[in-house]
mmCIF file of C-alpha atoms and ligand atoms in Angstrom:
data_model
loop_
_atom_site.group_PDB
_atom_site.id
_atom_site.type_symbol
_atom_site.label_atom_id
_atom_site.label_comp_id
_atom_site.label_asym_id
_atom_site.label_seq_id
_atom_site.Cartn_x
_atom_site.Cartn_y
_atom_site.Cartn_z
ATOM 1 C CA UNK M 1 -2.955 -10.548 13.611
ATOM 2 C CA UNK M 2 -2.115 -13.147 16.286
ATOM 3 C CA UNK M 3 -5.428 -12.535 18.054
ATOM 4 C CA UNK M 4 -7.376 -12.811 14.793
ATOM 5 C CA UNK M 5 -5.677 -16.105 13.905
ATOM 6 C CA UNK M 6 -6.227 -17.521 17.418
ATOM 7 C CA UNK M 7 -9.872 -16.463 17.271
ATOM 8 C CA UNK M 8 -10.381 -17.976 13.790
ATOM 9 C CA UNK M 9 -9.002 -21.260 15.120
ATOM 10 C CA UNK M 10 -11.020 -21.150 18.323
ATOM 11 C CA UNK M 11 -14.371 -20.158 16.812
ATOM 12 C CA UNK M 12 -14.289 -21.642 13.307
ATOM 13 C CA UNK M 13 -11.468 -24.220 13.506
ATOM 14 C CA UNK M 14 -9.698 -22.500 10.627
ATOM 15 C CA UNK M 15 -5.947 -22.938 10.197
ATOM 16 C CA UNK M 16 -4.920 -20.869 7.174
ATOM 17 C CA UNK M 17 -2.264 -22.355 4.898
ATOM 18 C CA UNK M 18 -1.172 -18.925 3.709
ATOM 19 C CA UNK M 19 -1.653 -15.361 4.718
ATOM 20 C CA UNK M 20 -1.713 -12.496 2.223
ATOM 21 C CA UNK M 21 -0.773 -9.189 3.799
ATOM 22 C CA UNK M 22 0.997 -5.934 3.035
ATOM 23 C CA UNK M 23 4.482 -4.759 3.983
ATOM 24 C CA UNK M 24 3.318 -3.658 7.441
ATOM 25 C CA UNK M 25 3.365 -7.363 8.379
ATOM 26 C CA UNK M 26 6.697 -8.099 6.716
ATOM 27 C CA UNK M 27 8.980 -7.737 9.751
ATOM 28 C CA UNK M 28 11.310 -10.618 10.690
ATOM 29 C CA UNK M 29 9.587 -11.533 13.997
ATOM 30 C CA UNK M 30 6.147 -11.489 12.337
ATOM 31 C CA UNK M 31 7.282 -13.682 9.426
ATOM 32 C CA UNK M 32 9.097 -16.008 11.834
ATOM 33 C CA UNK M 33 5.963 -16.364 13.929
ATOM 34 C CA UNK M 34 3.840 -17.196 10.850
ATOM 35 C CA UNK M 35 6.318 -19.764 9.529
ATOM 36 C CA UNK M 36 6.642 -21.422 12.967
ATOM 37 C CA UNK M 37 2.879 -21.744 12.937
ATOM 38 C CA UNK M 38 2.963 -23.469 9.539
ATOM 39 C CA UNK M 39 1.501 -20.505 7.626
ATOM 40 C CA UNK M 40 3.128 -19.458 4.348
ATOM 41 C CA UNK M 41 3.710 -15.679 4.321
ATOM 42 C CA UNK M 42 2.520 -14.016 1.105
ATOM 43 C CA UNK M 43 3.962 -10.763 2.310
ATOM 44 C CA UNK M 44 6.489 -8.285 0.936
ATOM 45 C CA UNK M 45 9.522 -8.476 3.226
ATOM 46 C CA UNK M 46 10.314 -5.371 5.242
ATOM 47 C CA UNK M 47 13.990 -5.091 4.376
ATOM 48 C CA UNK M 48 16.193 -2.197 5.413
ATOM 49 C CA UNK M 49 19.487 -3.845 4.527
ATOM 50 C CA UNK M 50 19.679 -2.175 1.100
ATOM 51 C CA UNK M 51 22.475 0.350 0.716
ATOM 52 C CA UNK M 52 22.069 3.805 -0.749
ATOM 53 C CA UNK M 53 25.718 4.422 -1.631
ATOM 54 C CA UNK M 54 25.770 1.947 -4.516
ATOM 55 C CA UNK M 55 27.860 -0.667 -2.684
ATOM 56 C CA UNK M 56 26.795 -4.307 -2.563
ATOM 57 C CA UNK M 57 23.999 -5.094 -0.137
ATOM 58 C CA UNK M 58 23.389 -8.349 1.722
ATOM 59 C CA UNK M 59 21.241 -9.735 -1.098
ATOM 60 C CA UNK M 60 24.341 -9.746 -3.328
ATOM 61 C CA UNK M 61 25.913 -12.329 -1.011
ATOM 62 C CA UNK M 62 24.923 -15.978 -1.241
ATOM 63 C CA UNK M 63 23.822 -17.747 1.933
ATOM 64 C CA UNK M 64 25.405 -21.180 2.481
ATOM 65 C CA UNK M 65 23.297 -22.821 5.225
ATOM 66 C CA UNK M 66 25.322 -26.044 5.397
ATOM 67 C CA UNK M 67 28.463 -24.208 6.396
ATOM 68 C CA UNK M 68 26.771 -21.331 8.230
ATOM 69 C CA UNK M 69 28.444 -18.708 6.088
ATOM 70 C CA UNK M 70 27.878 -16.152 3.332
ATOM 71 C CA UNK M 71 29.793 -16.261 0.072
ATOM 72 C CA UNK M 72 30.672 -12.884 -1.395
ATOM 73 C CA UNK M 73 30.451 -12.114 -5.151
ATOM 74 C CA UNK M 74 34.221 -12.765 -5.376
ATOM 75 C CA UNK M 75 33.816 -16.237 -3.854
ATOM 76 C CA UNK M 76 35.258 -15.489 -0.396
ATOM 77 C CA UNK M 77 33.484 -16.872 2.685
ATOM 78 C CA UNK M 78 32.182 -14.569 5.414
ATOM 79 C CA UNK M 79 32.108 -16.579 8.617
ATOM 80 C CA UNK M 80 30.579 -16.061 12.014
ATOM 81 C CA UNK M 81 33.360 -17.910 13.853
ATOM 82 C CA UNK M 82 36.917 -18.545 12.715
ATOM 83 C CA UNK M 83 37.631 -21.018 15.497
ATOM 84 C CA UNK M 84 35.853 -24.044 16.867
ATOM 85 C CA UNK M 85 34.397 -23.358 20.257
ATOM 86 C CA UNK M 86 33.976 -26.308 22.606
ATOM 87 C CA UNK M 87 30.807 -24.521 23.718
ATOM 88 C CA UNK M 88 28.784 -23.839 20.505
ATOM 89 C CA UNK M 89 26.919 -20.952 22.197
ATOM 90 C CA UNK M 90 30.134 -19.093 22.925
ATOM 91 C CA UNK M 91 31.416 -16.513 20.552
ATOM 92 C CA UNK M 92 30.792 -12.995 19.317
ATOM 93 C CA UNK M 93 27.077 -13.181 18.530
ATOM 94 C CA UNK M 94 24.801 -10.235 19.350
ATOM 95 C CA UNK M 95 21.190 -10.124 20.476
ATOM 96 C CA UNK M 96 19.224 -12.252 17.958
ATOM 97 C CA UNK M 97 21.675 -11.082 15.302
ATOM 98 C CA UNK M 98 24.606 -13.101 13.991
ATOM 99 C CA UNK M 99 27.579 -11.257 12.526
ATOM 100 C CA UNK M 100 29.597 -12.609 9.609
ATOM 101 C CA UNK M 101 32.920 -11.246 8.472
ATOM 102 C CA UNK M 102 35.342 -11.806 5.602
ATOM 103 C CA UNK M 103 39.075 -12.140 6.232
ATOM 104 C CA UNK M 104 40.838 -8.799 6.298
ATOM 105 C CA UNK M 105 43.678 -9.845 4.004
ATOM 106 C CA UNK M 106 41.194 -11.211 1.410
ATOM 107 C CA UNK M 107 39.295 -7.898 1.279
ATOM 108 C CA UNK M 108 42.464 -5.813 1.214
ATOM 109 C CA UNK M 109 43.648 -7.687 -1.884
ATOM 110 C CA UNK M 110 40.223 -7.757 -3.567
ATOM 111 C CA UNK M 111 39.687 -5.864 -6.830
ATOM 112 C CA UNK M 112 36.008 -5.288 -5.914
ATOM 113 C CA UNK M 113 36.676 -3.686 -2.534
ATOM 114 C CA UNK M 114 35.402 -0.268 -3.622
ATOM 115 C CA UNK M 115 32.057 -1.826 -4.607
ATOM 116 C CA UNK M 116 31.873 -3.858 -1.419
ATOM 117 C CA UNK M 117 33.358 -2.163 1.656
ATOM 118 C CA UNK M 118 35.265 0.983 0.624
ATOM 119 C CA UNK M 119 35.470 2.366 4.165
ATOM 120 C CA UNK M 120 36.064 -0.825 6.169
ATOM 121 C CA UNK M 121 39.046 -3.156 6.472
ATOM 122 C CA UNK M 122 36.820 -6.175 5.781
ATOM 123 C CA UNK M 123 33.194 -6.720 4.822
ATOM 124 C CA UNK M 124 30.729 -7.542 7.580
ATOM 125 C CA UNK M 125 27.170 -8.797 7.219
ATOM 126 C CA UNK M 126 24.511 -9.334 9.857
ATOM 127 C CA UNK M 127 21.899 -12.070 9.809
ATOM 128 C CA UNK M 128 18.748 -11.764 11.900
ATOM 129 C CA UNK M 129 17.218 -14.570 13.903
ATOM 130 C CA UNK M 130 14.262 -14.856 11.488
ATOM 131 C CA UNK M 131 16.228 -14.670 8.256
ATOM 132 C CA UNK M 132 15.056 -18.150 7.144
ATOM 133 C CA UNK M 133 11.422 -17.009 7.330
ATOM 134 C CA UNK M 134 12.286 -13.804 5.495
ATOM 135 C CA UNK M 135 14.000 -15.826 2.769
ATOM 136 C CA UNK M 136 10.942 -18.077 2.470
ATOM 137 C CA UNK M 137 8.762 -14.970 1.961
ATOM 138 C CA UNK M 138 11.186 -13.715 -0.714
ATOM 139 C CA UNK M 139 11.096 -17.091 -2.498
ATOM 140 C CA UNK M 140 7.274 -17.157 -2.371
ATOM 141 C CA UNK M 141 7.229 -13.660 -3.893
ATOM 142 C CA UNK M 142 9.010 -15.026 -6.984
ATOM 143 C CA UNK M 143 6.311 -17.665 -7.650
ATOM 144 C CA UNK M 144 3.522 -17.124 -10.195
ATOM 145 C CA UNK M 145 0.819 -17.724 -7.592
ATOM 146 C CA UNK M 146 2.089 -14.757 -5.577
ATOM 147 C CA UNK M 147 0.939 -12.289 -8.251
ATOM 148 C CA UNK M 148 -2.537 -13.890 -8.263
ATOM 149 C CA UNK M 149 -2.682 -13.715 -4.451
ATOM 150 C CA UNK M 150 -1.701 -10.062 -4.476
ATOM 151 C CA UNK M 151 -4.469 -9.266 -6.972
ATOM 152 C CA UNK M 152 -6.980 -10.927 -4.627
ATOM 153 C CA UNK M 153 -5.517 -8.996 -1.718
ATOM 154 C CA UNK M 154 -5.933 -5.746 -3.619
ATOM 155 C CA UNK M 155 -9.607 -6.537 -4.223
ATOM 156 C CA UNK M 156 -10.212 -6.949 -0.483
ATOM 157 C CA UNK M 157 -8.231 -3.806 0.330
ATOM 158 C CA UNK M 158 -10.350 -1.853 -2.156
ATOM 159 C CA UNK M 159 -13.490 -2.860 -0.268
ATOM 160 C CA UNK M 160 -12.001 -1.453 2.944
ATOM 161 C CA UNK M 161 -10.955 1.711 1.107
ATOM 162 C CA UNK M 162 -14.558 2.026 -0.118
ATOM 163 C CA UNK M 163 -15.782 1.744 3.483
ATOM 164 C CA UNK M 164 -13.489 4.509 4.550
ATOM 165 C CA UNK M 165 -13.645 6.967 1.674
ATOM 166 C CA UNK M 166 -17.100 6.534 0.166
ATOM 167 C CA UNK M 167 -19.175 5.250 3.068
ATOM 168 C CA UNK M 168 -17.399 7.522 5.556
ATOM 169 C CA UNK M 169 -16.319 4.825 8.025
ATOM 170 C CA UNK M 170 -12.983 6.468 8.728
ATOM 171 C CA UNK M 171 -14.622 7.355 12.012
ATOM 172 C CA UNK M 172 -17.452 5.469 13.723
ATOM 173 C CA UNK M 173 -20.521 7.332 14.925
ATOM 174 C CA UNK M 174 -21.885 4.642 17.229
ATOM 175 C CA UNK M 175 -19.897 3.741 20.318
ATOM 176 C CA UNK M 176 -18.793 0.484 21.972
ATOM 177 C CA UNK M 177 -18.255 -2.896 20.214
ATOM 178 C CA UNK M 178 -22.010 -3.316 19.649
ATOM 179 C CA UNK M 179 -22.227 0.079 17.912
ATOM 180 C CA UNK M 180 -19.193 -0.716 15.758
ATOM 181 C CA UNK M 181 -20.675 -4.094 14.887
ATOM 182 C CA UNK M 182 -24.024 -2.534 13.849
ATOM 183 C CA UNK M 183 -22.342 0.149 11.798
ATOM 184 C CA UNK M 184 -20.084 -2.308 9.935
ATOM 185 C CA UNK M 185 -22.967 -4.715 9.383
ATOM 186 C CA UNK M 186 -25.053 -1.982 7.755
ATOM 187 C CA UNK M 187 -22.112 -0.745 5.700
ATOM 188 C CA UNK M 188 -21.294 -4.292 4.536
ATOM 189 C CA UNK M 189 -24.935 -4.810 3.565
ATOM 190 C CA UNK M 190 -24.876 -1.590 1.546
ATOM 191 C CA UNK M 191 -21.620 -2.635 -0.086
ATOM 192 C CA UNK M 192 -22.925 -6.101 -0.994
ATOM 193 C CA UNK M 193 -26.145 -4.607 -2.418
ATOM 194 C CA UNK M 194 -24.033 -2.321 -4.552
ATOM 195 C CA UNK M 195 -22.012 -5.287 -5.868
ATOM 196 C CA UNK M 196 -25.199 -7.285 -6.526
ATOM 197 C CA UNK M 197 -26.691 -4.341 -8.416
ATOM 198 C CA UNK M 198 -23.674 -4.397 -10.713
ATOM 199 C CA UNK M 199 -23.940 -8.154 -11.289
ATOM 200 C CA UNK M 200 -27.720 -8.121 -11.794
ATOM 201 C CA UNK M 201 -28.614 -4.715 -13.256
ATOM 202 C CA UNK M 202 -32.267 -3.652 -13.051
ATOM 203 C CA UNK M 203 -34.254 -4.466 -16.233
ATOM 204 C CA UNK M 204 -34.593 -1.489 -18.540
ATOM 205 C CA UNK M 205 -38.056 0.095 -18.727
ATOM 206 C CA UNK M 206 -39.381 -0.075 -22.284
ATOM 207 C CA UNK M 207 -41.340 3.045 -23.256
ATOM 208 C CA UNK M 208 -44.815 2.407 -24.637
ATOM 209 C CA UNK M 209 -45.427 3.777 -28.110
HETATM 210 S S1 LIG L 301 35.891 -6.945 -0.455
HETATM 211 FE FE1 LIG L 301 36.004 -8.909 0.646
HETATM 212 S S2 LIG L 301 33.909 -9.535 0.926
HETATM 213 FE FE2 LIG L 301 33.894 -7.923 -0.597
HETATM 214 S S3 LIG L 301 33.946 -8.975 -2.554
HETATM 215 FE FE3 LIG L 301 36.052 -8.563 -1.988
HETATM 216 S S4 LIG L 301 36.784 -10.344 -0.866
HETATM 217 FE FE4 LIG L 301 34.558 -10.447 -0.976
#
C-alpha cells in the first residue's frame, strides 16, 4: 500500500483524499499512517477489543480527550495517571499502549460490576497509539458517503475476482514482471471488451422473408 501510494505520487502526482479498502488494511498502524499522510481511511476497523462473555467492551466507554480519560457507563472516570508527574513521560504506560483504570472502591460499590468487570477488582481499558485514527475510521463508517464508497469498492473487487475465477489469473503462466504485465494487459483488454459488449450489444440480425 505504501509503495503504491508513493509510486502514484512520484509518477502521476496523485495524492488521494481517501482510500477505500477492506478490513485487511484496518489495523491501527496502517490507519495511523494514512491519517498522518492526510488520507481519509474508508476502511472497516480491525478491532479485537470486543468481549465474548457479554461484559461491556471498550466501545461502551466514552473517550474524553480533553481530560485524557474514559468515562464508564456509570459515569466514573478511568484514568491513566492518578498523580501529577513532574516528568509527563513518567508513569505506568506500556509499549505504544496506554492503560486506564477506574478506582477500586468505585467498582466495588458499583451495581453494574457484573456487567463490567466481574473477575477484576477494578475495570481496566487499554488505548493504542493509533486510537484517534481508528476512531476517525469508525466515524467515517457512519456517514452516508461510506456506503456509496463501499459499493464502488465492491465493483472493483468483483473485477479482480473475475480475473481470478473466470479468466484463470489465480496463477500467472508468463514469468518475470514483463510477462505479468503482458498477461494482465491482455486480461484487462478482454474484460473491457466484455463490458463494452454489454453496453453496446451487437445489432440483431433480421431474417429475410
Ligand atoms: S464497575 Fe467500575 S468501571 Fe465498571 S461501570 Fe462500575 S464503576 Fe464504572
